[in-house]
């Protein structure tokens, strides 16, 4: 929601509304080894916007800015940074032979960022041994169009996000060998596997079942939801490797890193793009608060880095911790996380705190 307000302020949200977006008011989270469920409700809780729609909206606004030169498809061949606290500019050499000089270079060039490599910043990173499969699915269950779903399976989480008009975006994170198999299935077979993953009754260990009986008696057990029945797949499937990374530095001489170039998270919480936009907002804030300083002044960038790291680091740790917590099927761990989920679901203040942080 916070990012939607930012996009509205810069004029992009009106462009998005002319294309496609969808709001949702509730999200369910549950797992396949327990019947404990946690749900969050708000109006709106958030918006589902496809990446290509956001890009198109941003590009439409950018084309009308008189002080912006857009060069798409240009490859960067070399970056020369000035000395720390220098008044010199960053020099960017393009493959075409052109040279661009700038007071501030922003590296938003993805997880394998060339700009970050030029900064020579150490990076804490690892791969999860999982692939994320994304595609668009169709369901006739139009009464569930304002609800998002996420279920944790032993092989990884599967999420179903409403797009409106009977369409849902699927994000299925699973072990690489399972992802390879899923990509080879026919559309009909894939839809059947997705429905099974979302709707198959939980396989509850005896110790967890006993605990659920107590939880139910205490009124702490919210039953898993009935997910919409998927009937067909719309368009192609795609997959991508999943990993974690966090750059030790988000800045360098007249340079700032944003998005996956600075930090990368597992998609289980759906916060990757949201965290990236928080970085954009923080950089804009620090620049606008210091109109007497140059864009790439080290004092502006130091303030940006300090503020963003305080925001982002706890979220990165929380998301990685959630991944690790749900990556095991050991009975004591399943029992502890299930009871914890049920307990949090009964504490409105704690739930609202979690919701406020996720919504920005």
GROMACS .gro file of C-alpha atoms in nm:
model
  360
    1UNK     CA    1   0.000   0.000   0.000
    2UNK     CA    2   0.287   0.237   0.081
    3UNK     CA    3   0.439   0.172  -0.260
    4UNK     CA    4   0.103   0.231  -0.429
    5UNK     CA    5   0.091   0.575  -0.266
    6UNK     CA    6   0.442   0.648  -0.393
    7UNK     CA    7   0.352   0.542  -0.748
    8UNK     CA    8   0.042   0.760  -0.723
    9UNK     CA    9   0.250   1.064  -0.623
   10UNK     CA   10   0.474   1.033  -0.928
   11UNK     CA   11   0.182   0.979  -1.167
   12UNK     CA   12   0.243   0.613  -1.246
   13UNK     CA   13  -0.061   0.473  -1.064
   14UNK     CA   14  -0.303   0.638  -1.306
   15UNK     CA   15  -0.118   0.462  -1.590
   16UNK     CA   16  -0.142   0.130  -1.405
   17UNK     CA   17  -0.517   0.176  -1.349
   18UNK     CA   18  -0.559   0.216  -1.725
   19UNK     CA   19  -0.392  -0.123  -1.775
   20UNK     CA   20  -0.438  -0.397  -1.515
   21UNK     CA   21  -0.416  -0.425  -1.138
   22UNK     CA   22  -0.619  -0.594  -0.866
   23UNK     CA   23  -0.664  -0.529  -0.495
   24UNK     CA   24  -0.706  -0.799  -0.234
   25UNK     CA   25  -0.845  -0.778   0.118
   26UNK     CA   26  -0.737  -1.103   0.279
   27UNK     CA   27  -0.450  -1.351   0.275
   28UNK     CA   28  -0.434  -1.703   0.418
   29UNK     CA   29  -0.110  -1.879   0.519
   30UNK     CA   30  -0.104  -2.246   0.616
   31UNK     CA   31   0.099  -2.562   0.561
   32UNK     CA   32   0.068  -2.924   0.454
   33UNK     CA   33   0.180  -3.076   0.787
   34UNK     CA   34  -0.071  -2.897   1.008
   35UNK     CA   35  -0.425  -2.757   1.004
   36UNK     CA   36  -0.323  -2.436   1.181
   37UNK     CA   37  -0.388  -2.130   0.965
   38UNK     CA   38  -0.318  -1.760   1.000
   39UNK     CA   39  -0.513  -1.499   0.808
   40UNK     CA   40  -0.472  -1.124   0.767
   41UNK     CA   41  -0.749  -0.886   0.665
   42UNK     CA   42  -0.745  -0.520   0.558
   43UNK     CA   43  -0.924  -0.308   0.299
   44UNK     CA   44  -0.723  -0.300   0.091
   45UNK     CA   45  -0.447  -0.528   0.212
   46UNK     CA   46  -0.250  -0.464  -0.104
   47UNK     CA   47  -0.244  -0.463  -0.480
   48UNK     CA   48  -0.131  -0.724  -0.730
   49UNK     CA   49   0.039  -0.557  -1.027
   50UNK     CA   50   0.234  -0.749  -1.288
   51UNK     CA   51   0.592  -0.639  -1.340
   52UNK     CA   52   0.545  -0.556  -1.709
   53UNK     CA   53   0.252  -0.328  -1.620
   54UNK     CA   54   0.464  -0.133  -1.370
   55UNK     CA   55   0.746  -0.106  -1.625
   56UNK     CA   56   0.507   0.019  -1.893
   57UNK     CA   57   0.362   0.281  -1.658
   58UNK     CA   58   0.705   0.404  -1.552
   59UNK     CA   59   0.827   0.420  -1.911
   60UNK     CA   60   0.518   0.614  -2.021
   61UNK     CA   61   0.586   0.879  -1.754
   62UNK     CA   62   0.959   0.883  -1.829
   63UNK     CA   63   0.906   0.950  -2.200
   64UNK     CA   64   0.735   1.278  -2.115
   65UNK     CA   65   1.018   1.412  -1.896
   66UNK     CA   66   1.212   1.678  -2.087
   67UNK     CA   67   1.531   1.623  -1.887
   68UNK     CA   68   1.557   1.247  -1.937
   69UNK     CA   69   1.745   1.064  -2.211
   70UNK     CA   70   1.626   0.703  -2.243
   71UNK     CA   71   1.862   0.454  -2.404
   72UNK     CA   72   1.717   0.103  -2.415
   73UNK     CA   73   1.930  -0.191  -2.518
   74UNK     CA   74   2.258  -0.006  -2.460
   75UNK     CA   75   2.533  -0.218  -2.304
   76UNK     CA   76   2.769  -0.070  -2.046
   77UNK     CA   77   3.132  -0.150  -2.123
   78UNK     CA   78   3.309   0.039  -1.845
   79UNK     CA   79   3.241   0.239  -1.528
   80UNK     CA   80   3.499   0.473  -1.376
   81UNK     CA   81   3.426   0.593  -1.024
   82UNK     CA   82   3.579   0.909  -0.874
   83UNK     CA   83   3.768   0.908  -0.547
   84UNK     CA   84   3.565   0.910  -0.224
   85UNK     CA   85   3.422   1.257  -0.151
   86UNK     CA   86   3.556   1.382  -0.484
   87UNK     CA   87   3.379   1.653  -0.685
   88UNK     CA   88   3.442   1.457  -1.006
   89UNK     CA   89   3.161   1.274  -1.183
   90UNK     CA   90   3.109   0.903  -1.253
   91UNK     CA   91   3.205   0.813  -1.610
   92UNK     CA   92   3.007   0.539  -1.787
   93UNK     CA   93   3.136   0.401  -2.115
   94UNK     CA   94   2.880   0.243  -2.349
   95UNK     CA   95   2.940  -0.033  -2.601
   96UNK     CA   96   2.836   0.210  -2.874
   97UNK     CA   97   3.139   0.423  -2.789
   98UNK     CA   98   2.940   0.700  -2.619
   99UNK     CA   99   3.051   0.836  -2.282
  100UNK     CA  100   2.803   0.943  -2.013
  101UNK     CA  101   2.907   1.149  -1.712
  102UNK     CA  102   2.681   1.182  -1.409
  103UNK     CA  103   2.673   1.320  -1.055
  104UNK     CA  104   2.493   1.007  -0.937
  105UNK     CA  105   2.499   0.654  -1.080
  106UNK     CA  106   2.216   0.426  -0.965
  107UNK     CA  107   2.280   0.053  -1.001
  108UNK     CA  108   1.943  -0.121  -1.034
  109UNK     CA  109   2.082  -0.391  -1.261
  110UNK     CA  110   1.971  -0.706  -1.080
  111UNK     CA  111   2.118  -0.976  -0.860
  112UNK     CA  112   2.431  -1.008  -1.077
  113UNK     CA  113   2.486  -0.633  -1.070
  114UNK     CA  114   2.781  -0.503  -1.271
  115UNK     CA  115   2.765  -0.175  -1.077
  116UNK     CA  116   2.801  -0.364  -0.747
  117UNK     CA  117   3.103  -0.550  -0.884
  118UNK     CA  118   3.264  -0.217  -0.978
  119UNK     CA  119   3.205  -0.097  -0.621
  120UNK     CA  120   3.381  -0.416  -0.505
  121UNK     CA  121   3.133  -0.449  -0.219
  122UNK     CA  122   3.137  -0.781  -0.028
  123UNK     CA  123   2.810  -0.971  -0.062
  124UNK     CA  124   2.653  -1.218   0.181
  125UNK     CA  125   2.476  -1.465  -0.046
  126UNK     CA  126   2.364  -1.823  -0.091
  127UNK     CA  127   2.131  -2.023  -0.315
  128UNK     CA  128   1.831  -2.212  -0.175
  129UNK     CA  129   1.848  -2.505  -0.415
  130UNK     CA  130   1.500  -2.407  -0.532
  131UNK     CA  131   1.340  -2.271  -0.846
  132UNK     CA  132   1.042  -2.039  -0.861
  133UNK     CA  133   0.779  -2.123  -1.123
  134UNK     CA  134   0.548  -1.840  -1.230
  135UNK     CA  135   0.246  -1.843  -1.458
  136UNK     CA  136  -0.112  -1.719  -1.488
  137UNK     CA  137  -0.400  -1.954  -1.409
  138UNK     CA  138  -0.775  -1.933  -1.459
  139UNK     CA  139  -1.054  -2.029  -1.220
  140UNK     CA  140  -1.434  -2.000  -1.242
  141UNK     CA  141  -1.448  -1.917  -0.868
  142UNK     CA  142  -1.512  -1.544  -0.901
  143UNK     CA  143  -1.621  -1.516  -0.536
  144UNK     CA  144  -1.257  -1.562  -0.424
  145UNK     CA  145  -1.110  -1.277  -0.627
  146UNK     CA  146  -1.020  -1.060  -0.328
  147UNK     CA  147  -0.824  -1.331  -0.143
  148UNK     CA  148  -0.459  -1.438  -0.171
  149UNK     CA  149  -0.334  -1.780  -0.063
  150UNK     CA  150   0.001  -1.923   0.041
  151UNK     CA  151   0.063  -2.281   0.150
  152UNK     CA  152   0.394  -2.417   0.275
  153UNK     CA  153   0.480  -2.759   0.134
  154UNK     CA  154   0.782  -2.975   0.227
  155UNK     CA  155   0.941  -2.881  -0.107
  156UNK     CA  156   0.863  -2.507  -0.075
  157UNK     CA  157   0.571  -2.260  -0.067
  158UNK     CA  158   0.303  -2.221  -0.333
  159UNK     CA  159   0.115  -1.891  -0.363
  160UNK     CA  160  -0.198  -1.795  -0.555
  161UNK     CA  161  -0.255  -1.422  -0.607
  162UNK     CA  162  -0.576  -1.277  -0.758
  163UNK     CA  163  -0.552  -1.072  -1.078
  164UNK     CA  164  -0.926  -1.024  -1.136
  165UNK     CA  165  -1.149  -1.157  -1.409
  166UNK     CA  166  -1.102  -1.515  -1.292
  167UNK     CA  167  -0.723  -1.498  -1.332
  168UNK     CA  168  -0.466  -1.579  -1.064
  169UNK     CA  169  -0.088  -1.543  -1.061
  170UNK     CA  170   0.090  -1.856  -0.940
  171UNK     CA  171   0.428  -1.842  -0.768
  172UNK     CA  172   0.543  -2.195  -0.688
  173UNK     CA  173   0.878  -2.234  -0.512
  174UNK     CA  174   1.010  -2.588  -0.503
  175UNK     CA  175   1.325  -2.796  -0.511
  176UNK     CA  176   1.507  -2.770  -0.841
  177UNK     CA  177   1.445  -3.131  -0.946
  178UNK     CA  178   1.071  -3.093  -0.881
  179UNK     CA  179   1.065  -2.764  -1.072
  180UNK     CA  180   1.234  -2.931  -1.369
  181UNK     CA  181   0.967  -3.202  -1.365
  182UNK     CA  182   0.680  -2.952  -1.338
  183UNK     CA  183   0.810  -2.760  -1.638
  184UNK     CA  184   0.791  -3.075  -1.854
  185UNK     CA  185   0.425  -3.148  -1.771
  186UNK     CA  186   0.140  -3.074  -2.009
  187UNK     CA  187  -0.087  -2.784  -1.913
  188UNK     CA  188  -0.355  -3.024  -1.792
  189UNK     CA  189  -0.108  -3.218  -1.578
  190UNK     CA  190   0.040  -2.898  -1.435
  191UNK     CA  191  -0.304  -2.765  -1.339
  192UNK     CA  192  -0.384  -3.095  -1.165
  193UNK     CA  193  -0.058  -3.080  -0.969
  194UNK     CA  194  -0.123  -2.719  -0.867
  195UNK     CA  195  -0.474  -2.800  -0.745
  196UNK     CA  196  -0.340  -3.097  -0.549
  197UNK     CA  197  -0.066  -2.886  -0.391
  198UNK     CA  198  -0.318  -2.627  -0.278
  199UNK     CA  199  -0.609  -2.849  -0.177
  200UNK     CA  200  -0.470  -3.185  -0.063
  201UNK     CA  201  -0.561  -3.249   0.304
  202UNK     CA  202  -0.277  -3.196   0.550
  203UNK     CA  203  -0.067  -3.495   0.657
  204UNK     CA  204  -0.056  -3.423   1.030
  205UNK     CA  205   0.194  -3.608   1.256
  206UNK     CA  206   0.042  -3.761   1.570
  207UNK     CA  207   0.215  -3.517   1.806
  208UNK     CA  208   0.088  -3.221   1.604
  209UNK     CA  209  -0.263  -3.370   1.585
  210UNK     CA  210  -0.274  -3.395   1.964
  211UNK     CA  211  -0.168  -3.033   1.995
  212UNK     CA  212  -0.431  -2.928   1.740
  213UNK     CA  213  -0.699  -3.096   1.951
  214UNK     CA  214  -0.597  -2.879   2.245
  215UNK     CA  215  -0.579  -2.570   2.023
  216UNK     CA  216  -0.926  -2.639   1.886
  217UNK     CA  217  -1.063  -2.674   2.240
  218UNK     CA  218  -0.905  -2.338   2.329
  219UNK     CA  219  -1.050  -2.173   2.018
  220UNK     CA  220  -0.707  -2.121   1.859
  221UNK     CA  221  -0.753  -2.337   1.550
  222UNK     CA  222  -0.855  -2.162   1.228
  223UNK     CA  223  -0.921  -2.420   0.958
  224UNK     CA  224  -0.737  -2.406   0.622
  225UNK     CA  225  -0.927  -2.223   0.347
  226UNK     CA  226  -1.094  -2.373   0.043
  227UNK     CA  227  -0.882  -2.246  -0.244
  228UNK     CA  228  -1.033  -2.166  -0.585
  229UNK     CA  229  -1.035  -2.457  -0.828
  230UNK     CA  230  -0.793  -2.397  -1.113
  231UNK     CA  231  -0.925  -2.511  -1.451
  232UNK     CA  232  -0.664  -2.395  -1.702
  233UNK     CA  233  -0.333  -2.222  -1.754
  234UNK     CA  234  -0.307  -1.895  -1.945
  235UNK     CA  235   0.016  -1.844  -2.136
  236UNK     CA  236   0.361  -1.992  -2.075
  237UNK     CA  237   0.533  -2.098  -1.755
  238UNK     CA  238   0.870  -1.956  -1.652
  239UNK     CA  239   1.116  -2.049  -1.379
  240UNK     CA  240   1.406  -1.877  -1.207
  241UNK     CA  241   1.661  -1.976  -0.937
  242UNK     CA  242   1.597  -1.862  -0.580
  243UNK     CA  243   1.862  -1.721  -0.353
  244UNK     CA  244   1.951  -1.473  -0.083
  245UNK     CA  245   2.196  -1.185  -0.104
  246UNK     CA  246   2.272  -0.865   0.082
  247UNK     CA  247   2.548  -0.628  -0.021
  248UNK     CA  248   2.768  -0.500   0.262
  249UNK     CA  249   2.751  -0.153   0.105
  250UNK     CA  250   2.457   0.005  -0.076
  251UNK     CA  251   2.668   0.302  -0.185
  252UNK     CA  252   3.004   0.402  -0.330
  253UNK     CA  253   3.156   0.722  -0.467
  254UNK     CA  254   2.857   0.899  -0.628
  255UNK     CA  255   2.687   0.559  -0.664
  256UNK     CA  256   2.384   0.391  -0.504
  257UNK     CA  257   2.250   0.036  -0.536
  258UNK     CA  258   1.876  -0.037  -0.552
  259UNK     CA  259   1.659  -0.349  -0.576
  260UNK     CA  260   1.818  -0.688  -0.630
  261UNK     CA  261   2.153  -0.522  -0.690
  262UNK     CA  262   2.153  -0.437  -0.318
  263UNK     CA  263   1.948  -0.721  -0.169
  264UNK     CA  264   1.763  -1.033  -0.281
  265UNK     CA  265   1.508  -1.239  -0.090
  266UNK     CA  266   1.301  -1.554  -0.123
  267UNK     CA  267   0.957  -1.480  -0.280
  268UNK     CA  268   0.768  -1.658   0.001
  269UNK     CA  269   0.658  -1.328   0.157
  270UNK     CA  270   0.605  -1.147  -0.172
  271UNK     CA  271   0.826  -0.862  -0.054
  272UNK     CA  272   1.106  -0.851  -0.313
  273UNK     CA  273   0.968  -0.568  -0.527
  274UNK     CA  274   0.821  -0.392  -0.223
  275UNK     CA  275   1.161  -0.377  -0.053
  276UNK     CA  276   1.312  -0.249  -0.378
  277UNK     CA  277   1.060   0.035  -0.397
  278UNK     CA  278   1.135   0.124  -0.035
  279UNK     CA  279   1.493   0.185  -0.144
  280UNK     CA  280   1.373   0.414  -0.423
  281UNK     CA  281   1.156   0.611  -0.183
  282UNK     CA  282   1.438   0.640   0.070
  283UNK     CA  283   1.683   0.772  -0.190
  284UNK     CA  284   1.428   1.025  -0.317
  285UNK     CA  285   1.365   1.135   0.042
  286UNK     CA  286   1.732   1.189   0.122
  287UNK     CA  287   1.796   1.380  -0.201
  288UNK     CA  288   1.488   1.603  -0.162
  289UNK     CA  289   1.579   1.685   0.200
  290UNK     CA  290   1.919   1.817   0.091
  291UNK     CA  291   1.857   2.052  -0.203
  292UNK     CA  292   2.175   2.245  -0.118
  293UNK     CA  293   2.391   1.936  -0.183
  294UNK     CA  294   2.476   1.767  -0.513
  295UNK     CA  295   2.285   1.452  -0.609
  296UNK     CA  296   2.579   1.221  -0.540
  297UNK     CA  297   2.716   1.401  -0.236
  298UNK     CA  298   2.859   1.148   0.009
  299UNK     CA  299   2.655   1.297   0.297
  300UNK     CA  300   2.331   1.232   0.111
  301UNK     CA  301   2.436   0.879   0.019
  302UNK     CA  302   2.557   0.794   0.371
  303UNK     CA  303   2.221   0.901   0.513
  304UNK     CA  304   2.042   0.694   0.249
  305UNK     CA  305   2.245   0.381   0.320
  306UNK     CA  306   2.208   0.405   0.696
  307UNK     CA  307   1.830   0.456   0.680
  308UNK     CA  308   1.772   0.183   0.422
  309UNK     CA  309   1.982  -0.078   0.601
  310UNK     CA  310   1.785  -0.018   0.920
  311UNK     CA  311   1.462  -0.081   0.727
  312UNK     CA  312   1.573  -0.370   0.511
  313UNK     CA  313   1.800  -0.586   0.729
  314UNK     CA  314   1.528  -0.700   0.974
  315UNK     CA  315   1.299  -0.791   0.683
  316UNK     CA  316   1.572  -0.988   0.505
  317UNK     CA  317   1.646  -1.183   0.824
  318UNK     CA  318   1.276  -1.245   0.892
  319UNK     CA  319   1.208  -1.378   0.541
  320UNK     CA  320   1.516  -1.601   0.544
  321UNK     CA  321   1.420  -1.724   0.891
  322UNK     CA  322   1.070  -1.810   0.769
  323UNK     CA  323   1.218  -2.007   0.481
  324UNK     CA  324   1.440  -2.207   0.717
  325UNK     CA  325   1.158  -2.260   0.967
  326UNK     CA  326   0.932  -2.415   0.701
  327UNK     CA  327   1.207  -2.615   0.532
  328UNK     CA  328   1.193  -2.899   0.784
  329UNK     CA  329   0.927  -3.162   0.855
  330UNK     CA  330   1.066  -3.269   1.194
  331UNK     CA  331   0.771  -3.327   1.427
  332UNK     CA  332   0.893  -3.102   1.714
  333UNK     CA  333   0.955  -2.814   1.471
  334UNK     CA  334   0.619  -2.863   1.298
  335UNK     CA  335   0.445  -2.870   1.638
  336UNK     CA  336   0.623  -2.554   1.758
  337UNK     CA  337   0.561  -2.350   1.443
  338UNK     CA  338   0.200  -2.466   1.420
  339UNK     CA  339   0.126  -2.370   1.779
  340UNK     CA  340   0.308  -2.040   1.726
  341UNK     CA  341   0.102  -1.968   1.414
  342UNK     CA  342  -0.220  -2.037   1.601
  343UNK     CA  343  -0.108  -1.819   1.891
  344UNK     CA  344  -0.016  -1.523   1.668
  345UNK     CA  345  -0.351  -1.558   1.493
  346UNK     CA  346  -0.520  -1.489   1.828
  347UNK     CA  347  -0.315  -1.175   1.904
  348UNK     CA  348  -0.461  -0.882   1.705
  349UNK     CA  349  -0.194  -0.630   1.810
  350UNK     CA  350   0.090  -0.856   1.696
  351UNK     CA  351  -0.093  -0.944   1.373
  352UNK     CA  352  -0.151  -0.577   1.299
  353UNK     CA  353   0.215  -0.500   1.361
  354UNK     CA  354   0.321  -0.772   1.114
  355UNK     CA  355   0.062  -0.649   0.864
  356UNK     CA  356   0.170  -0.284   0.893
  357UNK     CA  357   0.533  -0.375   0.826
  358UNK     CA  358   0.443  -0.589   0.524
  359UNK     CA  359   0.216  -0.321   0.378
  360UNK     CA  360   0.483  -0.051   0.412
   0.00000   0.00000   0.00000
